[in-house]
């Protein structure tokens, strides 16, 4: 802290502009006075307190979230915000939120501004990965948690879940509900996270209906309801009667409902947007993880890790199947869910063929987490391309 | 002395449904843009105009006016408080390694270049000062010029706190430059009343 002193005889010297020069000349020759420091530091002349001091209450960390959209998206960001609210309720923390932050250099500026006076920062979109890492390297005392990425550092962890488990279950429902075996899927970006969810969805659909094909279109956006709707309508025009969307809004579901098709979205239960047309989709429950991390930081036990949740710890879930889905399908999905949760069924177990019919995973073999997380090819039954 | 500037234009005030910064003081001169033109006459370089992400920016001076020396920086964190917008501006301006930083607010359209130049002159002649602030009947207010000794303190401001706590702290030495009643640094509310009869700061 700068040495304390003040102008002699006044709290702030007031200059009238006409007197500025003279005023400054006078003051510049005035030696500064030492500060009247009334705040005795520990170890000063104060007598030692004989009674042991009570352990000071741990200060709550300052927490911030960076969102790609708004909680009003009804999907991805909505669920992160639900997690944030849960965290606030559980730990009595008031977190700061910054919405609509593009996955660009703007993100690095925002994360930097937050790092300058926060202790923990959650960056909730894949495209923030490098920006988060850059800022983490500059602020080693701040803890950063980035969703769905693969880069970590001593003060930056990642978190995500095996949502492909729920995608597989969604696929079972879709495979059972399609009448013409034509399913459409709107993918956000051709990145492994989306690709392995499309694959899991297709494997699930074909496990109950081998005649199914899944047509994929890319929207190249996480959240743009207009573009998402256009993509959905293009798939409906091609004859799809069931749609799934790896997007952050319910636009696909709404488009499907208008055309008498069924659909699901991503990230959150979207029943309320079109109940009769609603199929199901993977959902996220971030709250318990947020509480865990922040509590660990408070306790001083946090260490960087790539945290992966699943159906068992509840980070990943499946939204309730829509009211139009028959009971026998609901039961089948539930039974399969139990098999996955128990480890009896691994979604990516061979034989798995790629879209060209070549064996990618031999019978009985299982894809490793690393292989899943670097997925760059479609399974058999997917119709679409992966831009390189 | 190298002086950089931060022009905080992150308010959302509206008058009769129109954003205040877009209102015209005279043809082609908006409430928000007028001060930028004045600041550009003071050798401030760079000047960072901190704006909200949802601001259409129709109030900015035309692109041809000194845009090499001023640019906008979008503050996505503006809603968290003035200190965040200030940090947004500082993160943009500090790489230029200024010796002093002028902080002005966009609702002060009557800022005059010669007043700012006086402020710069005071700090240049008295580098032992931490700041020079404008005065409003004795109370320090923006625009204010901060010596680089205060940059770390400005960066640590929190929430909606402006520089008031710096002005009031006994830790820092500063001067308040009183420009006279109804003079150049009154806020925009006064500007409407004084339109057509704007007084220059007393000399």
Coordinates of C-alpha atoms in Angstrom, one line a residue:
Chain A
X1 CA 0.0 0.0 0.0
X2 CA 1.2 3.4 -0.8
X3 CA 2.6 5.5 2.0
X4 CA -0.2 7.4 3.6
X5 CA -0.2 11.1 3.7
X6 CA -2.4 14.1 3.0
X7 CA -2.2 17.7 2.3
X8 CA -1.5 19.8 5.3
X9 CA -4.6 21.3 6.8
X10 CA -7.2 19.8 4.5
X11 CA -8.7 16.6 3.3
X12 CA -8.6 17.6 -0.3
X13 CA -7.2 20.9 -1.4
X14 CA -9.6 22.8 -3.6
X15 CA -8.1 24.8 -6.4
X16 CA -9.9 27.4 -8.3
X17 CA -8.5 27.2 -11.8
X18 CA -7.3 30.7 -11.8
X19 CA -5.1 29.8 -8.8
X20 CA -3.9 26.5 -10.0
X21 CA -0.3 27.4 -10.6
X22 CA 0.2 29.2 -7.4
X23 CA -1.7 26.6 -5.4
X24 CA 0.3 23.8 -6.7
X25 CA 3.6 25.6 -6.1
X26 CA 2.7 26.1 -2.5
X27 CA 1.6 22.5 -2.0
X28 CA 4.5 21.0 -3.8
X29 CA 6.8 22.5 -1.3
X30 CA 4.8 21.1 1.6
X31 CA 6.4 18.0 3.0
X32 CA 4.0 15.2 3.3
X33 CA 2.9 14.2 6.7
X34 CA 3.1 10.6 7.9
X35 CA -0.2 8.8 7.9
X36 CA -2.1 8.7 11.2
X37 CA -2.2 5.0 11.1
X38 CA -4.6 3.8 13.7
X39 CA -4.8 0.3 12.5
X40 CA -2.3 -1.6 14.6
X41 CA -0.8 -4.5 12.7
X42 CA -0.2 -7.8 14.4
X43 CA 3.1 -7.7 16.2
X44 CA 2.8 -4.1 17.1
X45 CA 3.0 -2.7 20.6
X46 CA -0.4 -3.9 21.6
X47 CA -0.3 -6.2 24.5
X48 CA -0.7 -9.9 23.6
X49 CA -4.1 -11.3 24.1
X50 CA -3.9 -14.1 26.5
X51 CA -7.1 -15.8 25.4
X52 CA -6.7 -17.8 22.2
X53 CA -8.3 -16.1 19.3
X54 CA -11.3 -17.7 17.8
X55 CA -10.5 -19.2 14.4
X56 CA -11.6 -16.6 11.8
X57 CA -14.5 -17.6 9.7
X58 CA -13.4 -18.7 6.3
X59 CA -14.1 -16.1 3.7
X60 CA -16.4 -17.3 0.9
X61 CA -14.7 -17.2 -2.5
X62 CA -15.9 -14.9 -5.2
X63 CA -17.4 -17.0 -8.0
X64 CA -18.2 -16.0 -11.6
X65 CA -19.8 -17.8 -14.5
X66 CA -19.3 -17.1 -18.2
X67 CA -22.2 -18.0 -20.4
X68 CA -22.4 -18.5 -24.1
X69 CA -26.1 -17.6 -24.1
X70 CA -28.7 -16.6 -21.6
X71 CA -30.6 -18.7 -19.1
X72 CA -33.6 -18.0 -21.2
X73 CA -32.4 -20.4 -23.9
X74 CA -34.3 -23.1 -22.1
X75 CA -31.4 -25.5 -22.6
X76 CA -27.6 -25.5 -22.1
X77 CA -27.2 -22.1 -20.4
X78 CA -30.5 -22.6 -18.5
X79 CA -29.1 -25.7 -16.8
X80 CA -25.8 -24.0 -16.0
X81 CA -27.8 -21.2 -14.4
X82 CA -29.8 -23.7 -12.5
X83 CA -26.5 -25.1 -11.2
X84 CA -25.4 -21.6 -10.3
X85 CA -28.6 -21.1 -8.3
X86 CA -28.1 -24.4 -6.5
X87 CA -24.6 -23.4 -5.6
X88 CA -25.8 -20.1 -4.2
X89 CA -28.5 -21.8 -2.2
X90 CA -26.2 -24.5 -0.8
X91 CA -23.2 -22.4 0.1
X92 CA -24.7 -18.9 0.6
X93 CA -22.6 -17.5 -2.2
X94 CA -23.8 -14.8 -4.6
X95 CA -22.1 -15.6 -7.9
X96 CA -21.6 -13.1 -10.8
X97 CA -22.7 -14.0 -14.2
X98 CA -21.7 -12.7 -17.6
X99 CA -24.0 -13.7 -20.5
X100 CA -23.7 -13.8 -24.3
X101 CA -20.0 -13.9 -24.3
X102 CA -18.8 -14.9 -27.8
X103 CA -16.2 -17.6 -28.3
X104 CA -13.6 -15.1 -29.4
X105 CA -11.0 -12.7 -28.1
X106 CA -13.9 -11.1 -26.2
X107 CA -14.0 -14.2 -24.1
X108 CA -10.4 -13.7 -23.0
X109 CA -11.1 -10.1 -22.1
X110 CA -14.1 -11.0 -20.0
X111 CA -12.4 -13.9 -18.2
X112 CA -9.5 -11.6 -17.5
X113 CA -11.7 -8.9 -16.0
X114 CA -13.4 -11.5 -13.8
X115 CA -10.1 -13.0 -12.8
X116 CA -9.0 -9.7 -11.5
X117 CA -11.4 -9.9 -8.6
X118 CA -12.8 -13.4 -8.4
X119 CA -11.4 -16.6 -6.9
X120 CA -13.2 -19.2 -9.0
X121 CA -14.4 -18.9 -12.6
X122 CA -16.5 -21.3 -14.5
X123 CA -16.4 -21.0 -18.3
X124 CA -19.3 -22.8 -19.7
X125 CA -18.7 -23.4 -23.4
X126 CA -16.2 -25.5 -25.3
X127 CA -14.9 -22.5 -27.3
X128 CA -13.6 -20.8 -24.2
X129 CA -11.0 -23.4 -23.7
X130 CA -7.9 -21.6 -25.0
X131 CA -9.0 -18.3 -23.7
X132 CA -9.5 -19.8 -20.3
X133 CA -6.1 -21.4 -20.3
X134 CA -4.4 -18.1 -21.4
X135 CA -6.0 -16.3 -18.5
X136 CA -5.3 -19.1 -16.0
X137 CA -1.6 -18.9 -16.8
X138 CA -1.7 -15.2 -15.9
X139 CA -3.7 -15.6 -12.7
X140 CA -2.2 -18.6 -10.8
X141 CA -4.1 -17.8 -7.6
X142 CA -7.5 -18.1 -9.4
X143 CA -9.2 -21.4 -10.0
X144 CA -10.7 -21.9 -13.5
X145 CA -13.1 -24.7 -14.5
X146 CA -13.8 -25.1 -18.1
X147 CA -16.7 -27.3 -19.4
X148 CA -16.2 -29.9 -22.0
X149 CA -12.6 -29.1 -22.9
X150 CA -9.5 -31.2 -22.8
X151 CA -6.8 -28.7 -21.7
X152 CA -5.9 -28.3 -18.0
X153 CA -3.2 -26.7 -15.9
X154 CA -2.4 -26.5 -12.3
X155 CA -5.2 -24.0 -11.6
X156 CA -7.5 -25.0 -14.4
X157 CA -9.7 -28.1 -14.4
X158 CA -12.3 -29.4 -16.8
X159 CA -15.7 -30.9 -16.2
X160 CA -18.2 -32.7 -18.3
X161 CA -20.1 -35.9 -18.3
X162 CA -20.8 -39.0 -20.3
X163 CA -23.8 -37.5 -22.0
X164 CA -23.5 -40.0 -24.7
X165 CA -25.0 -42.5 -22.3
X166 CA -28.2 -40.4 -22.4
X167 CA -27.9 -39.9 -26.1
X168 CA -28.0 -43.6 -26.5
X169 CA -31.2 -43.8 -24.5
X170 CA -32.7 -41.0 -26.6
X171 CA -31.8 -42.9 -29.6
X172 CA -33.7 -45.9 -28.3
X173 CA -36.8 -43.8 -27.9
X174 CA -36.3 -42.2 -31.4
X175 CA -35.8 -45.6 -33.0
X176 CA -39.0 -46.9 -31.5
X177 CA -41.0 -43.8 -32.3
X178 CA -40.1 -43.2 -36.0
X179 CA -42.6 -44.5 -38.4
X180 CA -40.6 -44.1 -41.6
X181 CA -37.2 -44.9 -40.1
X182 CA -35.9 -41.4 -41.1
X183 CA -34.5 -39.4 -38.2
X184 CA -32.9 -36.0 -38.4
X185 CA -30.1 -34.6 -36.1
X186 CA -29.0 -31.0 -36.0
X187 CA -25.5 -30.8 -34.8
X188 CA -23.9 -27.6 -33.6
X189 CA -20.3 -28.0 -34.6
X190 CA -18.4 -31.0 -36.1
X191 CA -16.3 -31.5 -32.9
X192 CA -15.8 -34.8 -31.1
X193 CA -18.4 -33.9 -28.4
X194 CA -21.2 -33.6 -30.9
X195 CA -19.9 -36.4 -33.1
X196 CA -19.8 -39.0 -30.3
X197 CA -23.3 -38.0 -29.2
X198 CA -24.6 -38.4 -32.7
X199 CA -22.9 -41.8 -32.8
X200 CA -24.3 -42.9 -29.5
X201 CA -27.8 -41.7 -30.5
X202 CA -27.6 -43.7 -33.7
X203 CA -26.3 -46.8 -32.0
X204 CA -29.2 -46.6 -29.6
X205 CA -31.7 -46.1 -32.4
X206 CA -30.4 -49.0 -34.4
X207 CA -30.2 -51.2 -31.4
X208 CA -34.0 -51.3 -31.5
X209 CA -34.6 -50.5 -35.2
X210 CA -31.7 -51.6 -37.5
X211 CA -33.4 -49.9 -40.5
X212 CA -33.1 -46.4 -39.1
X213 CA -31.0 -43.7 -40.8
X214 CA -29.9 -40.5 -39.0
X215 CA -29.5 -37.5 -41.3
X216 CA -27.1 -34.9 -39.9
X217 CA -27.0 -31.2 -40.7
X218 CA -24.6 -28.7 -39.0
X219 CA -25.9 -25.4 -37.8
X220 CA -22.4 -24.1 -36.9
X221 CA -23.9 -22.3 -33.9
X222 CA -24.7 -23.3 -30.3
X223 CA -27.5 -20.9 -29.9
X224 CA -29.3 -19.3 -32.8
X225 CA -33.0 -20.3 -32.7
X226 CA -33.6 -19.0 -36.2
X227 CA -30.8 -21.0 -37.8
X228 CA -31.7 -24.0 -35.7
X229 CA -35.3 -23.8 -36.9
X230 CA -34.2 -23.6 -40.5
X231 CA -32.0 -26.7 -40.1
X232 CA -34.9 -28.5 -38.5
X233 CA -37.2 -27.6 -41.3
X234 CA -34.7 -28.8 -43.9
X235 CA -34.7 -32.2 -42.2
X236 CA -38.4 -32.3 -41.9
X237 CA -38.6 -31.5 -45.6
X238 CA -36.4 -34.5 -46.3
X239 CA -39.0 -36.7 -44.6
X240 CA -37.6 -37.0 -41.0
X241 CA -40.4 -37.7 -38.5
X242 CA -38.2 -37.6 -35.4
X243 CA -35.6 -35.0 -34.8
X244 CA -32.9 -34.5 -32.2
X245 CA -30.9 -31.3 -31.8
X246 CA -27.5 -30.8 -30.1
X247 CA -28.4 -27.1 -29.7
X248 CA -29.2 -24.8 -26.9
X249 CA -32.7 -23.9 -27.7
X250 CA -36.1 -25.6 -28.2
X251 CA -36.4 -24.3 -31.8
X252 CA -36.1 -27.8 -33.2
X253 CA -38.9 -29.2 -31.0
X254 CA -41.1 -26.3 -31.8
X255 CA -40.5 -26.8 -35.6
X256 CA -41.2 -30.5 -35.3
X257 CA -44.4 -29.9 -33.3
X258 CA -45.8 -27.6 -36.0
X259 CA -45.3 -30.4 -38.6
X260 CA -46.6 -33.3 -36.5
X261 CA -43.2 -34.8 -35.9
X262 CA -41.5 -35.6 -32.6
X263 CA -38.3 -34.1 -31.3
X264 CA -35.9 -33.6 -28.5
X265 CA -33.3 -31.0 -27.7
X266 CA -30.3 -31.0 -25.6
X267 CA -29.3 -30.2 -22.0
X268 CA -32.6 -29.6 -20.4
X269 CA -36.1 -31.0 -20.1
X270 CA -38.0 -29.2 -22.9
X271 CA -41.4 -30.8 -22.3
X272 CA -42.9 -27.4 -21.6
X273 CA -42.2 -26.1 -25.1
X274 CA -44.3 -28.7 -26.9
X275 CA -45.5 -31.5 -24.7
X276 CA -47.2 -33.7 -27.2
X277 CA -44.3 -33.6 -29.7
X278 CA -41.6 -34.1 -27.0
X279 CA -39.5 -37.2 -27.2
X280 CA -36.7 -36.8 -24.6
X281 CA -33.1 -35.8 -24.6
X282 CA -30.0 -35.8 -22.4
X283 CA -30.0 -33.3 -19.5
X284 CA -27.4 -31.9 -17.3
X285 CA -27.4 -31.4 -13.5
X286 CA -24.4 -29.1 -12.8
X287 CA -25.3 -28.0 -9.3
X288 CA -23.8 -30.7 -7.2
X289 CA -20.5 -30.4 -9.1
X290 CA -20.4 -26.7 -8.6
X291 CA -21.0 -27.1 -4.9
X292 CA -18.3 -29.8 -4.7
X293 CA -15.7 -27.7 -6.5
X294 CA -16.4 -24.5 -4.5
X295 CA -16.4 -26.3 -1.2
X296 CA -13.1 -27.9 -2.1
X297 CA -11.6 -24.5 -2.8
X298 CA -13.0 -23.2 0.5
X299 CA -11.4 -26.2 2.3
X300 CA -8.2 -25.8 0.4
X301 CA -8.4 -29.4 -1.0
X302 CA -9.1 -28.6 -4.6
X303 CA -6.7 -29.9 -7.2
X304 CA -7.0 -29.7 -11.0
X305 CA -8.6 -32.6 -12.7
X306 CA -10.6 -33.5 -15.7
X307 CA -13.9 -34.4 -13.9
X308 CA -16.2 -36.7 -15.8
X309 CA -19.7 -37.2 -14.5
X310 CA -22.3 -39.8 -15.7
X311 CA -25.7 -41.3 -15.0
X312 CA -24.5 -42.6 -11.7
X313 CA -23.4 -39.4 -10.1
X314 CA -26.3 -37.6 -11.7
X315 CA -24.4 -35.0 -13.7
X316 CA -25.9 -36.7 -16.7
X317 CA -29.5 -37.6 -16.9
X318 CA -32.4 -38.2 -19.3
X319 CA -35.4 -35.9 -19.4
X320 CA -38.7 -37.6 -18.8
X321 CA -40.0 -39.2 -21.9
X322 CA -42.8 -37.2 -23.4
X323 CA -46.5 -38.0 -22.8
X324 CA -46.8 -39.3 -26.4
X325 CA -44.2 -42.0 -25.8
X326 CA -45.9 -45.4 -25.0
X327 CA -45.2 -47.1 -21.7
X328 CA -43.4 -50.0 -23.3
X329 CA -40.9 -47.7 -24.8
X330 CA -40.5 -45.9 -21.5
X331 CA -39.9 -49.2 -19.8
X332 CA -37.3 -50.3 -22.4
X333 CA -35.4 -47.0 -22.0
X334 CA -35.5 -47.3 -18.2
X335 CA -34.2 -50.9 -18.3
X336 CA -31.4 -49.9 -20.6
X337 CA -30.6 -46.9 -18.4
X338 CA -30.2 -49.3 -15.5
X339 CA -27.9 -51.5 -17.5
X340 CA -25.7 -48.6 -18.5
X341 CA -25.6 -47.3 -14.9
X342 CA -24.6 -50.7 -13.6
X343 CA -21.9 -51.1 -16.1
X344 CA -23.6 -54.0 -17.8
X345 CA -23.9 -52.1 -21.0
X346 CA -21.2 -49.9 -22.5
X347 CA -22.6 -47.7 -25.3
X348 CA -19.5 -48.0 -27.5
X349 CA -19.1 -51.7 -27.5
X350 CA -18.2 -53.5 -30.7
X351 CA -18.9 -54.5 -33.2
X352 CA -19.2 -50.9 -34.4
X353 CA -19.0 -50.1 -38.1
X354 CA -18.3 -46.7 -39.5
X355 CA -20.6 -45.0 -42.1
X356 CA -18.7 -46.7 -44.9
X357 CA -19.3 -50.1 -43.4
X358 CA -15.7 -50.7 -42.1
X359 CA -15.2 -52.2 -38.7
X360 CA -14.0 -49.6 -36.3
X361 CA -14.5 -51.4 -33.1
X362 CA -14.2 -55.2 -33.1
X363 CA -16.9 -57.4 -31.6
X364 CA -16.6 -57.4 -27.8
X365 CA -14.1 -54.5 -27.7
X366 CA -14.9 -51.2 -26.1
X367 CA -13.8 -47.8 -27.1
X368 CA -11.6 -46.1 -24.5
X369 CA -12.6 -42.7 -23.1
X370 CA -9.7 -41.2 -25.1
X371 CA -11.1 -42.8 -28.3
X372 CA -14.5 -41.5 -27.6
X373 CA -13.4 -38.0 -26.8
X374 CA -11.5 -37.8 -30.0
X375 CA -14.3 -39.2 -32.2
X376 CA -13.9 -38.0 -35.8
X377 CA -16.0 -40.5 -37.8
X378 CA -19.7 -41.4 -38.0
X379 CA -21.1 -44.9 -37.2
X380 CA -23.0 -46.9 -39.7
X381 CA -26.5 -45.5 -40.1
X382 CA -25.5 -41.8 -40.0
X383 CA -25.9 -39.9 -43.2
X384 CA -23.9 -36.7 -43.4
X385 CA -20.4 -35.4 -43.6
X386 CA -17.9 -34.2 -41.1
X387 CA -16.2 -31.1 -42.5
X388 CA -12.4 -31.3 -41.9
Chain B
X1 CA 3.9 12.7 -20.0
X2 CA 1.9 10.2 -22.0
X3 CA -1.8 10.5 -21.2
X4 CA -4.3 7.8 -22.2
X5 CA -8.0 8.0 -21.6
X6 CA -11.0 5.9 -20.7
X7 CA -14.4 7.2 -21.7
X8 CA -17.1 5.2 -19.9
X9 CA -20.3 5.0 -22.0
X10 CA -21.9 2.0 -20.4
X11 CA -25.1 3.7 -19.0
X12 CA -28.5 2.7 -20.3
X13 CA -30.2 6.0 -19.6
X14 CA -33.0 6.9 -22.0
X15 CA -35.0 10.0 -22.3
X16 CA -38.4 10.0 -24.0
X17 CA -37.5 6.5 -25.2
X18 CA -34.3 7.6 -26.9
X19 CA -30.9 6.6 -25.6
X20 CA -29.5 9.8 -23.9
X21 CA -26.1 9.4 -25.6
X22 CA -27.8 9.6 -29.0
X23 CA -29.5 12.9 -28.4
X24 CA -28.2 15.7 -30.5
X25 CA -26.8 18.8 -28.8
X26 CA -26.5 20.4 -32.2
X27 CA -26.6 19.0 -35.7
X28 CA -24.1 16.2 -36.0
X29 CA -23.0 16.5 -32.4
X30 CA -24.5 13.9 -30.0
X31 CA -24.4 13.9 -26.2
X32 CA -22.2 10.9 -26.2
X33 CA -19.9 12.0 -29.0
X34 CA -19.3 15.6 -28.0
X35 CA -16.8 14.9 -25.3
X36 CA -14.8 12.4 -27.5
X37 CA -14.2 15.2 -30.0
X38 CA -12.9 17.5 -27.2
X39 CA -10.7 14.8 -25.6
X40 CA -9.1 14.1 -29.0
X41 CA -7.9 17.7 -29.0
X42 CA -5.9 17.1 -25.8
X43 CA -3.4 14.7 -27.2
X44 CA -4.9 11.8 -25.3
X45 CA -3.7 8.6 -26.9
X46 CA -5.2 6.1 -26.9
X47 CA -8.7 6.9 -25.8
X48 CA -10.7 3.8 -25.1
X49 CA -14.5 4.2 -25.3
X50 CA -16.0 1.6 -23.2
X51 CA -19.5 0.6 -24.5
X52 CA -22.1 -2.0 -23.7
X53 CA -22.5 -5.0 -25.9
X54 CA -26.0 -4.1 -26.9
X55 CA -25.2 -0.5 -27.8
X56 CA -25.8 0.2 -31.5
X57 CA -23.2 3.0 -31.2
X58 CA -25.1 5.5 -33.4
X59 CA -23.9 8.3 -31.1
X60 CA -20.2 7.9 -31.8
X61 CA -18.4 10.5 -33.9
X62 CA -18.0 9.6 -37.5
X63 CA -15.3 7.0 -38.3
X64 CA -13.2 9.6 -40.0
X65 CA -12.6 11.6 -36.8
X66 CA -9.3 10.6 -35.2
X67 CA -10.2 6.9 -35.1
X68 CA -6.5 6.0 -35.0
X69 CA -6.4 7.4 -31.5
X70 CA -9.7 6.3 -30.1
X71 CA -11.5 3.0 -30.3
X72 CA -14.3 1.2 -28.6
X73 CA -14.0 -1.7 -26.3
X74 CA -17.1 -3.7 -25.4
X75 CA -17.7 -4.3 -21.8
X76 CA -19.7 -7.6 -21.3
X77 CA -19.3 -7.1 -17.6
X78 CA -20.8 -3.6 -17.4
X79 CA -23.8 -4.9 -15.4
X80 CA -21.5 -6.0 -12.6
X81 CA -20.7 -2.4 -11.8
X82 CA -18.7 0.6 -12.9
X83 CA -15.4 -0.9 -11.6
X84 CA -15.7 -3.7 -14.2
X85 CA -16.1 -1.2 -17.1
X86 CA -13.2 0.7 -15.7
X87 CA -11.1 -2.5 -15.7
X88 CA -12.2 -3.3 -19.2
X89 CA -10.9 0.1 -20.3
X90 CA -7.7 -0.3 -18.2
X91 CA -6.9 -3.7 -19.7
X92 CA -7.2 -2.1 -23.1
X93 CA -5.2 1.0 -22.3
X94 CA -2.4 -0.1 -20.0
X95 CA -0.4 -2.0 -22.7
X96 CA 0.3 1.5 -24.1
X97 CA 2.2 2.2 -20.9
X98 CA 0.7 5.6 -20.2
X99 CA 2.0 7.9 -17.4
X100 CA -1.5 9.1 -16.5
X101 CA -5.0 8.1 -17.3
X102 CA -8.0 10.4 -17.8
X103 CA -11.3 8.8 -16.9
X104 CA -14.4 10.6 -18.2
X105 CA -18.0 9.6 -18.3
X106 CA -20.2 9.9 -21.4
X107 CA -22.9 11.8 -19.7
X108 CA -20.7 14.9 -19.4
X109 CA -21.1 16.4 -22.9
X110 CA -19.8 19.8 -21.8
X111 CA -16.2 18.7 -21.3
X112 CA -13.9 21.2 -22.9
X113 CA -10.5 20.5 -24.3
X114 CA -8.8 23.4 -22.6
X115 CA -10.1 22.3 -19.2
X116 CA -8.6 18.8 -19.7
X117 CA -5.4 20.4 -20.9
X118 CA -5.2 22.3 -17.7
X119 CA -5.7 19.2 -15.7
X120 CA -2.9 17.5 -17.6
X121 CA -0.7 20.5 -17.1
X122 CA -1.2 20.4 -13.3
X123 CA -0.2 16.7 -13.1
X124 CA 2.7 17.2 -15.5
X125 CA 4.1 20.1 -13.3
X126 CA 3.4 18.2 -10.1
X127 CA 4.1 14.6 -10.6
X128 CA 4.0 14.0 -6.9
X129 CA 0.2 14.3 -7.1
X130 CA -1.8 11.1 -7.5
X131 CA -4.7 12.7 -9.2
X132 CA -6.4 15.8 -10.5
X133 CA -10.2 15.7 -10.4
X134 CA -12.9 18.0 -11.5
X135 CA -14.8 19.8 -8.9
X136 CA -18.5 20.3 -8.3
X137 CA -18.8 22.8 -5.5
X138 CA -15.9 21.2 -3.8
X139 CA -16.8 17.6 -4.5
X140 CA -14.3 15.7 -6.7
X141 CA -15.9 14.1 -9.7
X142 CA -15.0 12.9 -13.2
X143 CA -13.4 13.7 -15.5
X144 CA -10.3 12.9 -13.4
X145 CA -6.7 12.4 -14.3
X146 CA -4.9 9.7 -12.4
X147 CA -1.2 9.4 -12.1
X148 CA 0.2 5.9 -12.8
X149 CA 0.8 5.5 -9.1
X150 CA -2.9 4.9 -8.8
X151 CA -3.3 2.4 -11.6
X152 CA -3.1 -0.6 -9.3
X153 CA -5.7 1.0 -7.0
X154 CA -8.0 1.7 -9.8
X155 CA -7.7 -1.9 -10.9
X156 CA -8.7 -3.0 -7.5
X157 CA -11.9 -1.0 -7.3
X158 CA -14.9 -3.2 -6.8
X159 CA -18.6 -3.4 -7.7
X160 CA -20.2 -0.1 -8.5
X161 CA -17.5 1.9 -6.7
X162 CA -16.1 4.7 -8.8
X163 CA -13.1 6.7 -7.8
X164 CA -14.9 8.3 -4.9
X165 CA -13.1 6.3 -2.3
X166 CA -9.8 7.3 -3.9
X167 CA -10.7 10.9 -3.7
X168 CA -11.8 10.6 -0.1
X169 CA -8.8 8.5 1.0
X170 CA -6.1 10.1 3.0
X171 CA -3.7 7.8 1.3
X172 CA -3.5 9.7 -1.9
X173 CA -2.6 13.3 -2.8
X174 CA -4.7 15.1 -5.3
X175 CA -6.2 18.4 -6.3
X176 CA -9.7 19.3 -7.2
X177 CA -10.0 21.8 -10.1
X178 CA -13.2 23.8 -9.7
X179 CA -14.3 25.0 -13.0
X180 CA -16.9 27.5 -11.9
X181 CA -20.7 27.3 -11.5
X182 CA -22.5 25.8 -14.5
X183 CA -19.1 25.4 -16.1
X184 CA -17.8 22.8 -18.4
X185 CA -18.1 19.6 -16.4
X186 CA -21.6 19.6 -15.3
X187 CA -23.6 16.5 -16.1
X188 CA -25.9 16.0 -19.0
X189 CA -28.9 17.0 -17.0
X190 CA -27.6 20.5 -16.8
X191 CA -26.7 20.4 -20.5
X192 CA -30.3 20.4 -21.6
X193 CA -31.1 23.5 -19.5
X194 CA -28.0 25.3 -20.7
X195 CA -28.3 24.4 -24.3
X196 CA -27.4 27.5 -26.4
X197 CA -25.8 29.3 -23.6
X198 CA -23.0 26.9 -22.6
X199 CA -20.4 28.6 -20.5
X200 CA -16.8 27.8 -21.0
X201 CA -14.8 27.1 -17.9
X202 CA -13.4 30.1 -16.2
X203 CA -9.8 30.8 -16.8

